[in-house]
CSV table of C-alpha atoms in Angstrom, one decimal:
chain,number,residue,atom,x,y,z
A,9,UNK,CA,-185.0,160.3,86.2
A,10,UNK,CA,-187.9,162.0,84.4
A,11,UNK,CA,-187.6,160.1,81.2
A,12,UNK,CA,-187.5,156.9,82.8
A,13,UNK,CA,-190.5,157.0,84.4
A,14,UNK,CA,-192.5,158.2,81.8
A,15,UNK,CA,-191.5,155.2,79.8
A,16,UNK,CA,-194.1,152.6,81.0
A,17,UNK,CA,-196.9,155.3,80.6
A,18,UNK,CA,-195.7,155.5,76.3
A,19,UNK,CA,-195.1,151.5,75.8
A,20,UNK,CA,-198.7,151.4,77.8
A,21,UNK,CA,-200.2,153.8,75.1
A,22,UNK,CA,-198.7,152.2,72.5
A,23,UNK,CA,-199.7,149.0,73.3
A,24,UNK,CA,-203.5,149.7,73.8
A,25,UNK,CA,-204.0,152.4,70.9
A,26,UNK,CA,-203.1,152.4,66.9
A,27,UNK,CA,-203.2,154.9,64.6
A,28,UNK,CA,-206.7,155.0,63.3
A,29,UNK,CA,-208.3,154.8,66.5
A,30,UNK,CA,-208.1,150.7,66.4
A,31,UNK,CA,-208.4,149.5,69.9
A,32,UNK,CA,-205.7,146.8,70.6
A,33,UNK,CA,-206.2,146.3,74.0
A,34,UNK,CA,-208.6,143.4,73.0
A,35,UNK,CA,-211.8,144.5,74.9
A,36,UNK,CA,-213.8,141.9,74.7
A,37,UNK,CA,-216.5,144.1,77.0
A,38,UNK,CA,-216.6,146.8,74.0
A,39,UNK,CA,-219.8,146.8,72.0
A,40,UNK,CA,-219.8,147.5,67.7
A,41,UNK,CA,-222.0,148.9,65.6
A,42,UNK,CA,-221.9,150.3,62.0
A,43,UNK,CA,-223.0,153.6,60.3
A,44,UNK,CA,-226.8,152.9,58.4
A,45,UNK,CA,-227.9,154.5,55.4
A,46,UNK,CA,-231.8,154.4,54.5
A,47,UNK,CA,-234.1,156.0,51.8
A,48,UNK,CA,-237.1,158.0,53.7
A,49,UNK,CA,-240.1,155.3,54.2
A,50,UNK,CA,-237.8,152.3,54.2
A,51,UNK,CA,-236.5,150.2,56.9
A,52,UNK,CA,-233.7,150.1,58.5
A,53,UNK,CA,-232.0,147.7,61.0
A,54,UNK,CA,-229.8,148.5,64.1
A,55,UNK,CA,-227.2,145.6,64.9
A,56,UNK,CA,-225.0,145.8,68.0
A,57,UNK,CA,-223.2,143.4,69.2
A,58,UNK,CA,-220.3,142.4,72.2
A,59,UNK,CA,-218.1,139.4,72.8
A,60,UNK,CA,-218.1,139.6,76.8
A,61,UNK,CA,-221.6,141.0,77.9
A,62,UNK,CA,-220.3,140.3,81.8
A,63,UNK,CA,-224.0,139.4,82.9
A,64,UNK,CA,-225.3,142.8,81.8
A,65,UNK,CA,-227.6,144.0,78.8
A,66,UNK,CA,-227.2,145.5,75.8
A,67,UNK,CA,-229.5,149.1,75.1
A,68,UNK,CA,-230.5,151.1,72.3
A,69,UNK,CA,-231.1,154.6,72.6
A,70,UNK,CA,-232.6,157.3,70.1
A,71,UNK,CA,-230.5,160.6,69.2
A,72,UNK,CA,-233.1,162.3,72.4
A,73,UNK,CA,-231.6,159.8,74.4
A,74,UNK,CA,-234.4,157.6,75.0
A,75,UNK,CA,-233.9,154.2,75.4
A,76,UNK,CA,-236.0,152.3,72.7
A,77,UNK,CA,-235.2,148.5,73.9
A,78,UNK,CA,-233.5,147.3,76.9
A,79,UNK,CA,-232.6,143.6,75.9
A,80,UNK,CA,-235.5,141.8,74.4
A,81,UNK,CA,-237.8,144.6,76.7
A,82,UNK,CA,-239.8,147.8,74.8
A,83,UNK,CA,-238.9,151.0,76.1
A,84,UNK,CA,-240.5,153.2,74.1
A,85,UNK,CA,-243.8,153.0,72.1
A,86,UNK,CA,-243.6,153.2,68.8
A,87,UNK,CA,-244.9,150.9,66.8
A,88,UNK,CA,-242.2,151.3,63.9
A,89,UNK,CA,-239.3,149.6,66.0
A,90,UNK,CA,-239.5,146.4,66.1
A,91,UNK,CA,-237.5,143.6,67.9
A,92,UNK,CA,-235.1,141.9,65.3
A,93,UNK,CA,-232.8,139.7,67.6
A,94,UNK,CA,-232.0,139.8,71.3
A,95,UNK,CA,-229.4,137.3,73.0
A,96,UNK,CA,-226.4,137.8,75.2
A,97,UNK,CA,-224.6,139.2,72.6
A,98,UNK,CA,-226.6,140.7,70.2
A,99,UNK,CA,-229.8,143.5,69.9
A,100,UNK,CA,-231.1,143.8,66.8
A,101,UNK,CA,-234.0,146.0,66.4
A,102,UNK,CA,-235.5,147.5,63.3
A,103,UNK,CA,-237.2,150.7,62.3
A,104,UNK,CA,-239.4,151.1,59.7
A,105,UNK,CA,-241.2,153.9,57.5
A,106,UNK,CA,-238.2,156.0,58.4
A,107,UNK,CA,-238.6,159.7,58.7
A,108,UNK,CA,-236.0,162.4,58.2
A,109,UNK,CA,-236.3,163.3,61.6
A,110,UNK,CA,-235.3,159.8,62.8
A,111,UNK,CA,-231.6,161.0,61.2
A,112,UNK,CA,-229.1,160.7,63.6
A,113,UNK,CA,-226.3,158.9,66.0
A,114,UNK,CA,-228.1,155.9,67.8
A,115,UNK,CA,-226.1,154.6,70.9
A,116,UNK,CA,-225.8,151.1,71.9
A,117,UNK,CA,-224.8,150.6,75.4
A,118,UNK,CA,-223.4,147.7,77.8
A,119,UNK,CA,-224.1,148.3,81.1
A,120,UNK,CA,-220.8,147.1,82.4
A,121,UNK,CA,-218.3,149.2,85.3
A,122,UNK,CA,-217.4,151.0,83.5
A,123,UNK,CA,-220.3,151.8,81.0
A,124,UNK,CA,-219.2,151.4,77.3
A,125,UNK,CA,-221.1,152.6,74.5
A,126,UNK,CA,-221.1,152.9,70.3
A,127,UNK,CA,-222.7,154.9,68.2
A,128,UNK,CA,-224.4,153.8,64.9
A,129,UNK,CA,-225.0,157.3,62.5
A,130,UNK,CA,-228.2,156.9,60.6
A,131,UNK,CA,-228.8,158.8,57.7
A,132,UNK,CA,-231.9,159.2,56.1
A,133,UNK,CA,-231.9,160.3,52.3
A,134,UNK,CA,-234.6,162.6,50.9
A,135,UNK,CA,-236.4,160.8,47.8
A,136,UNK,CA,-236.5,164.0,45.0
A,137,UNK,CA,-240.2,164.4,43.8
A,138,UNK,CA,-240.9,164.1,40.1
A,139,UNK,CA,-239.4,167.8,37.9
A,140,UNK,CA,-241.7,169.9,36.8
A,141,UNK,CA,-240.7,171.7,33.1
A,142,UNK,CA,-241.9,175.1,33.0
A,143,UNK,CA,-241.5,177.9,30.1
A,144,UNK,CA,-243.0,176.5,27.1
A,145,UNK,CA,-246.2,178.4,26.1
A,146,UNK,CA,-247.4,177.4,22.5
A,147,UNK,CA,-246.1,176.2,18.9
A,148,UNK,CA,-242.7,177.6,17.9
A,149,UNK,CA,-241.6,178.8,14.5
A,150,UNK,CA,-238.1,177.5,12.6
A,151,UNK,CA,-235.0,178.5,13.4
A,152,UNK,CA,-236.6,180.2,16.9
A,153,UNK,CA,-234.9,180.1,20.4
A,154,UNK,CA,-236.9,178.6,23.7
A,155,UNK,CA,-235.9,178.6,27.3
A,156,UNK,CA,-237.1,175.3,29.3
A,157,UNK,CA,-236.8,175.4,33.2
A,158,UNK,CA,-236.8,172.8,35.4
A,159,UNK,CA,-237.5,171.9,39.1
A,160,UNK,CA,-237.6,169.2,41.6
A,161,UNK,CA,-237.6,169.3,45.4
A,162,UNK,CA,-237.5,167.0,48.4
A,163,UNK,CA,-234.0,165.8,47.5
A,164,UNK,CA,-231.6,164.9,50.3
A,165,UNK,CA,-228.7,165.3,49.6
A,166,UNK,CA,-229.3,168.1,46.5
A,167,UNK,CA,-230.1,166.0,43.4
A,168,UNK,CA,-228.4,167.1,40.1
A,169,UNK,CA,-231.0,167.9,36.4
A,170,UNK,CA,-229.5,166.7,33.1
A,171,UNK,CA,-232.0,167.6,29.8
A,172,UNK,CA,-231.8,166.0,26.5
A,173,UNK,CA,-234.0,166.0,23.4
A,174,UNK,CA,-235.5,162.8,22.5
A,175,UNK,CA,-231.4,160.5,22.7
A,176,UNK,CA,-229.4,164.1,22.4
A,177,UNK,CA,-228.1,165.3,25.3
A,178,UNK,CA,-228.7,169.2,25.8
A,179,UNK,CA,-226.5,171.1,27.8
A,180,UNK,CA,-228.3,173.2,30.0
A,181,UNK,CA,-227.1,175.5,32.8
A,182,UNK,CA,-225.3,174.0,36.4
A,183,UNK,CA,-228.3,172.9,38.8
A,184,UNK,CA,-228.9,175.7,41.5
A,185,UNK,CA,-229.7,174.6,44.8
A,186,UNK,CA,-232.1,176.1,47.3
A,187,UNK,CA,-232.5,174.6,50.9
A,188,UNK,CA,-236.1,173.9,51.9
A,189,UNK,CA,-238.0,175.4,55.0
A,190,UNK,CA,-238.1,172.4,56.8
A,191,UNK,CA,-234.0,172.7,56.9
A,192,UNK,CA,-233.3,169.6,55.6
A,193,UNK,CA,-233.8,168.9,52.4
A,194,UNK,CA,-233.1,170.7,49.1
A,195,UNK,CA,-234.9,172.0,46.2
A,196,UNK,CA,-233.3,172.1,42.8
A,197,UNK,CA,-233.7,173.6,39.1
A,198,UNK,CA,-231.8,174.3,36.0
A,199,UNK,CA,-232.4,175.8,32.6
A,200,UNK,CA,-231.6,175.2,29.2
A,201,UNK,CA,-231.9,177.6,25.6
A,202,UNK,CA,-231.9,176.0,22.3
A,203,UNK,CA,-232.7,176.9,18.8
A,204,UNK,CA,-235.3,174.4,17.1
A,205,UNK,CA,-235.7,173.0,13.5
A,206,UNK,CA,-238.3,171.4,11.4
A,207,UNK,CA,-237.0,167.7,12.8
A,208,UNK,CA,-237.7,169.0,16.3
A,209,UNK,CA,-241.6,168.9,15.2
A,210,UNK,CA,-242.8,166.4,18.0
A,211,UNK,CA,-239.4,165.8,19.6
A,212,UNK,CA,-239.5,165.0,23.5
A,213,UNK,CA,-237.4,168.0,25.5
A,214,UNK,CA,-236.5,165.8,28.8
A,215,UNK,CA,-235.5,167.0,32.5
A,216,UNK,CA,-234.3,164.0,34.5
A,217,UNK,CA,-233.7,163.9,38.2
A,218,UNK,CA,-230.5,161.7,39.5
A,219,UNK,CA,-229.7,161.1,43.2
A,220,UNK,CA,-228.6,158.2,45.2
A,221,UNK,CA,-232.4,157.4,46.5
A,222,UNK,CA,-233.5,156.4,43.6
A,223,UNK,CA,-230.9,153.7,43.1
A,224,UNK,CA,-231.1,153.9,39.2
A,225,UNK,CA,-234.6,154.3,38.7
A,226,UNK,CA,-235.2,156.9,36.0
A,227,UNK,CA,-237.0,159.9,37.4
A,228,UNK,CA,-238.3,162.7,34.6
A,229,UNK,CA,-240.3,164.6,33.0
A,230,UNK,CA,-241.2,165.1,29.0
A,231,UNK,CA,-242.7,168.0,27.5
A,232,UNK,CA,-243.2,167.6,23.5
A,233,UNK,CA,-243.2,170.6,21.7
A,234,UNK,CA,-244.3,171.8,18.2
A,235,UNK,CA,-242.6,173.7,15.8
A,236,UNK,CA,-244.2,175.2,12.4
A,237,UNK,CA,-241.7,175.2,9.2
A,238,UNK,CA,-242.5,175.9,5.9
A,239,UNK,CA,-243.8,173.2,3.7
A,240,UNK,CA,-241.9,171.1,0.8
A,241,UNK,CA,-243.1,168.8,-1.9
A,242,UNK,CA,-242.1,166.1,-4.3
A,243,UNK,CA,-244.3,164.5,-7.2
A,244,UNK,CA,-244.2,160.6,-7.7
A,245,UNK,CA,-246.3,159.6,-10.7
A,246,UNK,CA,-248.3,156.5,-11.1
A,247,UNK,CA,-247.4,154.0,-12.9
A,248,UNK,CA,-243.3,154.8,-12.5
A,249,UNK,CA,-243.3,154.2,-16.0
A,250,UNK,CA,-246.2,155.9,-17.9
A,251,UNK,CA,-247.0,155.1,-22.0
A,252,UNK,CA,-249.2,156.1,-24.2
A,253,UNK,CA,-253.0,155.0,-23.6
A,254,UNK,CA,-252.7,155.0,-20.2
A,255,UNK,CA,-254.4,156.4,-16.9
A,256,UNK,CA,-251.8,158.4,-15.2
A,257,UNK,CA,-251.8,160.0,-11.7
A,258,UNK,CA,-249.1,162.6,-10.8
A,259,UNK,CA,-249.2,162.8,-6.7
A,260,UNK,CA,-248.0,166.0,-5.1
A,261,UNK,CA,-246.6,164.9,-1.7
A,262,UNK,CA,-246.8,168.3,0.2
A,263,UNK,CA,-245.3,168.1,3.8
A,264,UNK,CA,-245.4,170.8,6.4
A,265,UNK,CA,-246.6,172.1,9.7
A,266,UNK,CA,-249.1,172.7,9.3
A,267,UNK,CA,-249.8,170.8,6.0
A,268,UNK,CA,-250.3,172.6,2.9
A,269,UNK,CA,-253.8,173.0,1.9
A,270,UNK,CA,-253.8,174.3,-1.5
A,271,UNK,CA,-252.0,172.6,-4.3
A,272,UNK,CA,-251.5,174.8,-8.1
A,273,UNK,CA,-250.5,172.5,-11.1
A,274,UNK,CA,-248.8,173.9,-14.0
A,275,UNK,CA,-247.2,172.5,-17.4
A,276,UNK,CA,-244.5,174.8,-18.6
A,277,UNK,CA,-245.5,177.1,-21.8
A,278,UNK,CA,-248.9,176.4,-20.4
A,279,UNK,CA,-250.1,180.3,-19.0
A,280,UNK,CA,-253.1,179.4,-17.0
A,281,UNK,CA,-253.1,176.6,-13.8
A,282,UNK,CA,-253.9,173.1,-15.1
A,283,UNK,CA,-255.1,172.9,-11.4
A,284,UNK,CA,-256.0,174.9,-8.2
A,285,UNK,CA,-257.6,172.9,-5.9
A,286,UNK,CA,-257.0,171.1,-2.2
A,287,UNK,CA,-256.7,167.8,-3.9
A,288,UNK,CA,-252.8,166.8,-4.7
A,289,UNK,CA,-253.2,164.7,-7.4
A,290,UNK,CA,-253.3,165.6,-11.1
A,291,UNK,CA,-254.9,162.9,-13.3
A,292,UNK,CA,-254.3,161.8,-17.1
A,293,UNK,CA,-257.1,159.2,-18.5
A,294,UNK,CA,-255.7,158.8,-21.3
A,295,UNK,CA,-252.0,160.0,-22.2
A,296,UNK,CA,-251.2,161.1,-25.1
A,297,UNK,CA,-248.1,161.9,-26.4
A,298,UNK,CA,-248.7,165.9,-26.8
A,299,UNK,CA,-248.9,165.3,-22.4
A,300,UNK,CA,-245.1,165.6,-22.4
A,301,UNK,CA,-243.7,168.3,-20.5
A,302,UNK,CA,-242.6,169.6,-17.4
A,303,UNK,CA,-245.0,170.1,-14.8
A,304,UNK,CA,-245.1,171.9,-11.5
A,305,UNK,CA,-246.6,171.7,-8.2
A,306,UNK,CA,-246.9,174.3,-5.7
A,307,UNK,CA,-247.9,173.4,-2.1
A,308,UNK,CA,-249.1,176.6,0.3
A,309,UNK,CA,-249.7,176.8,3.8
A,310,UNK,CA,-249.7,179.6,5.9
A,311,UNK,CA,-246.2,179.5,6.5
A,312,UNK,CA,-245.3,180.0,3.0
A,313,UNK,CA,-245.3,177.5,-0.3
A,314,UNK,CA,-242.9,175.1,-2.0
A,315,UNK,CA,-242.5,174.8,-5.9
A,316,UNK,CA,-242.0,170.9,-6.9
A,317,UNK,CA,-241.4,169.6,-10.7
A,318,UNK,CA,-241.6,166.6,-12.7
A,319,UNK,CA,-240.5,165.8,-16.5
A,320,UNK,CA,-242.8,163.7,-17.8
A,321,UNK,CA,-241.9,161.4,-21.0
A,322,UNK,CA,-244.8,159.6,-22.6
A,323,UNK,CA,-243.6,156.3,-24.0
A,324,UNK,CA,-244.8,154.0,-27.0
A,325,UNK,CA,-247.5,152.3,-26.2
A,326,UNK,CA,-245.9,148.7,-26.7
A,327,UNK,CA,-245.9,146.8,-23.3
A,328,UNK,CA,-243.3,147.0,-20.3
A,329,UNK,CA,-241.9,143.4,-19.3
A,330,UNK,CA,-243.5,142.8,-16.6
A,331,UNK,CA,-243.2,140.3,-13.6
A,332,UNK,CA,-246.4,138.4,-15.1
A,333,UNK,CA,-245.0,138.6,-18.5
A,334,UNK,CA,-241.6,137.1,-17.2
A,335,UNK,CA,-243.2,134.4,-15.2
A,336,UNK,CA,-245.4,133.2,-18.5
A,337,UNK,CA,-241.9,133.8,-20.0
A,338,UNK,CA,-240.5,131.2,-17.0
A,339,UNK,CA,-243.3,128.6,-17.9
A,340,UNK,CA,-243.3,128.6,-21.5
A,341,UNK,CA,-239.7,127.5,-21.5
A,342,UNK,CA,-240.7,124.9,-19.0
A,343,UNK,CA,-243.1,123.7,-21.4
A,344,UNK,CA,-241.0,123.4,-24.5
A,345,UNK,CA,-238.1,121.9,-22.6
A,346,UNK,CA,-240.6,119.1,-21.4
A,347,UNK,CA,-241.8,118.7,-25.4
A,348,UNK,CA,-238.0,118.5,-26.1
A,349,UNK,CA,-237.5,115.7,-24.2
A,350,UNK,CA,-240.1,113.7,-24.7
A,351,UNK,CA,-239.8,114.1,-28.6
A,352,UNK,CA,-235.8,112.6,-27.6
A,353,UNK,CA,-237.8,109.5,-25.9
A,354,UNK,CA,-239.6,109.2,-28.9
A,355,UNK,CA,-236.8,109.1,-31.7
A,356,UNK,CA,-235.1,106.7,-29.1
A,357,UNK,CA,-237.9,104.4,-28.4
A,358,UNK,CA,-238.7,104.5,-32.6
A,359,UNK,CA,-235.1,104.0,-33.6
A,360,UNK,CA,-235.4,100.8,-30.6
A,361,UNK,CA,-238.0,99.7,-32.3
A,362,UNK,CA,-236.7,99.6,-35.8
A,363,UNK,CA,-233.6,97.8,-34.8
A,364,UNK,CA,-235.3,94.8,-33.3
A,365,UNK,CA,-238.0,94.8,-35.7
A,366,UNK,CA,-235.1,94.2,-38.4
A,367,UNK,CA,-233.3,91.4,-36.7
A,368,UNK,CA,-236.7,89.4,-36.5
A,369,UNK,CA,-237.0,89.7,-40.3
A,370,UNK,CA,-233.8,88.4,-40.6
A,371,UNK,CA,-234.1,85.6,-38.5
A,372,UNK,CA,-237.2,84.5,-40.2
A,373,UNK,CA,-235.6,84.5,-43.2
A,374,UNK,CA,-232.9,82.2,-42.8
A,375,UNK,CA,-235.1,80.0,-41.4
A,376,UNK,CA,-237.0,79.3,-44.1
A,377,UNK,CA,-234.0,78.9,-46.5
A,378,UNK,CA,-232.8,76.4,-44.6
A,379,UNK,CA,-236.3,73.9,-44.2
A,380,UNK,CA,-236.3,71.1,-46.9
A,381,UNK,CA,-239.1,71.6,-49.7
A,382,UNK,CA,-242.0,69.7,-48.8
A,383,UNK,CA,-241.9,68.0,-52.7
A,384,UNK,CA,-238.6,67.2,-51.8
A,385,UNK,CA,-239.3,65.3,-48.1
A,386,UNK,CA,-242.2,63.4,-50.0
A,387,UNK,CA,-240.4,62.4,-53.2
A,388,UNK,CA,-237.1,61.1,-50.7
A,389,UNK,CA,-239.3,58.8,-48.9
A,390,UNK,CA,-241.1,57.2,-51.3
A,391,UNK,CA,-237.2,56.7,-52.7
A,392,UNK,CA,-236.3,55.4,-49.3
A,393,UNK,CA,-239.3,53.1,-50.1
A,394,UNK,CA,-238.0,51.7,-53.2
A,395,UNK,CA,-235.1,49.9,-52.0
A,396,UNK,CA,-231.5,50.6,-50.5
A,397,UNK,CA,-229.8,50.2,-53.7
A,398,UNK,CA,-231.6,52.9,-55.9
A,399,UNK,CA,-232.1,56.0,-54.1
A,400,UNK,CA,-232.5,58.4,-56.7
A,401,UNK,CA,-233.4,61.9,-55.6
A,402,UNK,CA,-235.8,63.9,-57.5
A,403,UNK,CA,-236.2,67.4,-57.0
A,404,UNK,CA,-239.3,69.0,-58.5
């Protein structure tokens, strides 16, 4: 008989509870709420709403239990929550320039027999402050190893670092976390060791902060560092092309940190310097053929010296095509192409000429072989005169 009568009390349970804590008993007296996340110093906004209020009110309450609004009525004074929305079903309220300590579970309650209630977590995220990079002292030679640390604190929950060098990612160490006094936020730093080269000279060593507050904004800190490295040279002459009779310029391009600052010239088979000075140029006035040779160039800093050489071939002194010499080129064929054709037009419009001029001779010609001789026209008439029967015709 025992199972039996327990029966109604399991099809009863079933019926007003699911797995999941999903209340099917259709509670229409039941007030909702959701869970609120907010970054410290924003705002936040507290909806709770009920489909059967049953002539009652709907409350809000802090995590102390104080009751912040009773309907559309101010409970407690604080000028930060504000009145959002306040009918039969609904209070709204808002609080604004949120603080970690306002973190909590807020209750809404409906003042019904019995007294039902829902809670709304609020949690307040702790914006991390700018990192600081610590460890870097002064310039750094070649080839040299530097540790960079890196801090940041206020985060909530613990941030995570991440370092690069200017678009290279460095791997530094995992982020260690420390909690802060006030309990509730964290504070947290990471290094990172790398060895440095001559392109690191100026490059940006980066700590960036990411956590959920920031909601993508980039959060970091640069510090640029300087490395020293031996110097190096090249020598690029001027004109490219050099001939004889010409001024000639031979540039040693020293670079270096710090730049050289004292450039030696010398022409192999040559014993002393053909140059010791802080200028880097060595200049020809006038080249001569004997100036063929190799030449070197030694840049010196304080970090040490580079040797550069340069093979220089005079040439004849007979002109390089140039781009002028090419374009007077371009225009003289113009010219004579122009003189071409118009000397065509003329042996056309000559030859034209000729022809016509020809078969107007001609036609004056025949024309005067076939006119009568005047003698002739005066001797028939006076025949015509003379009578019908004797026309004689003289022809003189």
């Amino acid at each position: 008989m025992g199972a039996p009568s327990a029966l109604p009390l399991l099809l009863l349970f079933a019926c007003c509870w699911a797995p999941g804590g999903a209340n099917l008993s259709q509670d229409d007296s039941q007030p909702w709420t959701s869970d609120e996340t907010v970054v410290a110093g924003g705002t936040v906004v507290l909806k709770c709403q009920v489909k059967d209020h049953e002539d009652s009110s709907l409350q809000w309450s802090n995590p102390a239990q104080q009751t912040l609004y009773f309907g559309e009525k101010r409970a407690l004074r604080d000028n930060r929550i504000q009145l959002v929305k306040s009918t039969p079903h609904e209070l709204s309220i808002s609080i604004s320039n949120v603080a970690l300590a306002d973190e909590g579970e807020y209750t809404c309650s409906i003042f019904t027999m019995p007294v039902r209630t829902a809670k709304s977590l609020v949690t307040v995220l702790g914006i991390p402050q700018k990192p600081i990079i610590s460890g870097y002292k002064s310039s750094l030679r070649e080839k040299d190893k530097t540790t960079l640390s890196c801090q940041s604190s206020g985060s909530k929950p613990a941030a995570q670092l991440t370092w690069r060098k200017g678009d290279q990612e460095l791997h530094g160490e995992s982020t260690r976390i420390q909690e802060d006094p006030n309990g509730k936020t964290f504070t947290v730093s990471s290094s990172v060791t790398f060895q440095v080269t001559r392109e690191d000279d100026g490059a940006d060593i980066v700590c960036s902060v990411n956590h959920e507050s920031l909601k993508g904004a980039d959060r970091s800190t640069a510090q640029r560092i300087e490395v020293l490295y031996t110097p190096t040279a090249k020598i690029r002459p001027d004109p490219p092309h050099p001939r004889e009779g010409q001024k000639l310029l031979l540039h040693c391009e020293g670079r270096g940190n710090p730049v050289p600052q004292q450039y030696v010239w010398e022409k192999e088979g040559s014993v002393p310097p053909l140059k010791m000075a802080q200028e880097s140029a060595l200049i020809f006035p006038f080249l001569n053929k004997s100036d063929s040779g190799t030449y070197g160039c030694t840049a010196t800093s304080n970090m040490g010296s580079y040797k550069a050489y340069y093979t220089l071939n005079v040439n004849d002194p007979s002109p390089v095509p140039s781009s002028s010499s090419t374009y007077h080129a371009i225009i003289g064929g113009i010219v004579a192409f122009i003189v071409f054709l118009l000397l065509i037009l003329l042996i056309f419009l000559g030859h034209y000429l000729i022809r016509h001029k020809g078969t107007y001779l001609t036609h004056e010609a025949k024309g005067s072989d076939d006119a009568p001789d005047a003698d002739t026209a005066i001797i028939n008439a006076e025949g015509g005169q003379s009578g019908g029967d004797d026309k004689k015709e003289y022809f003189i």
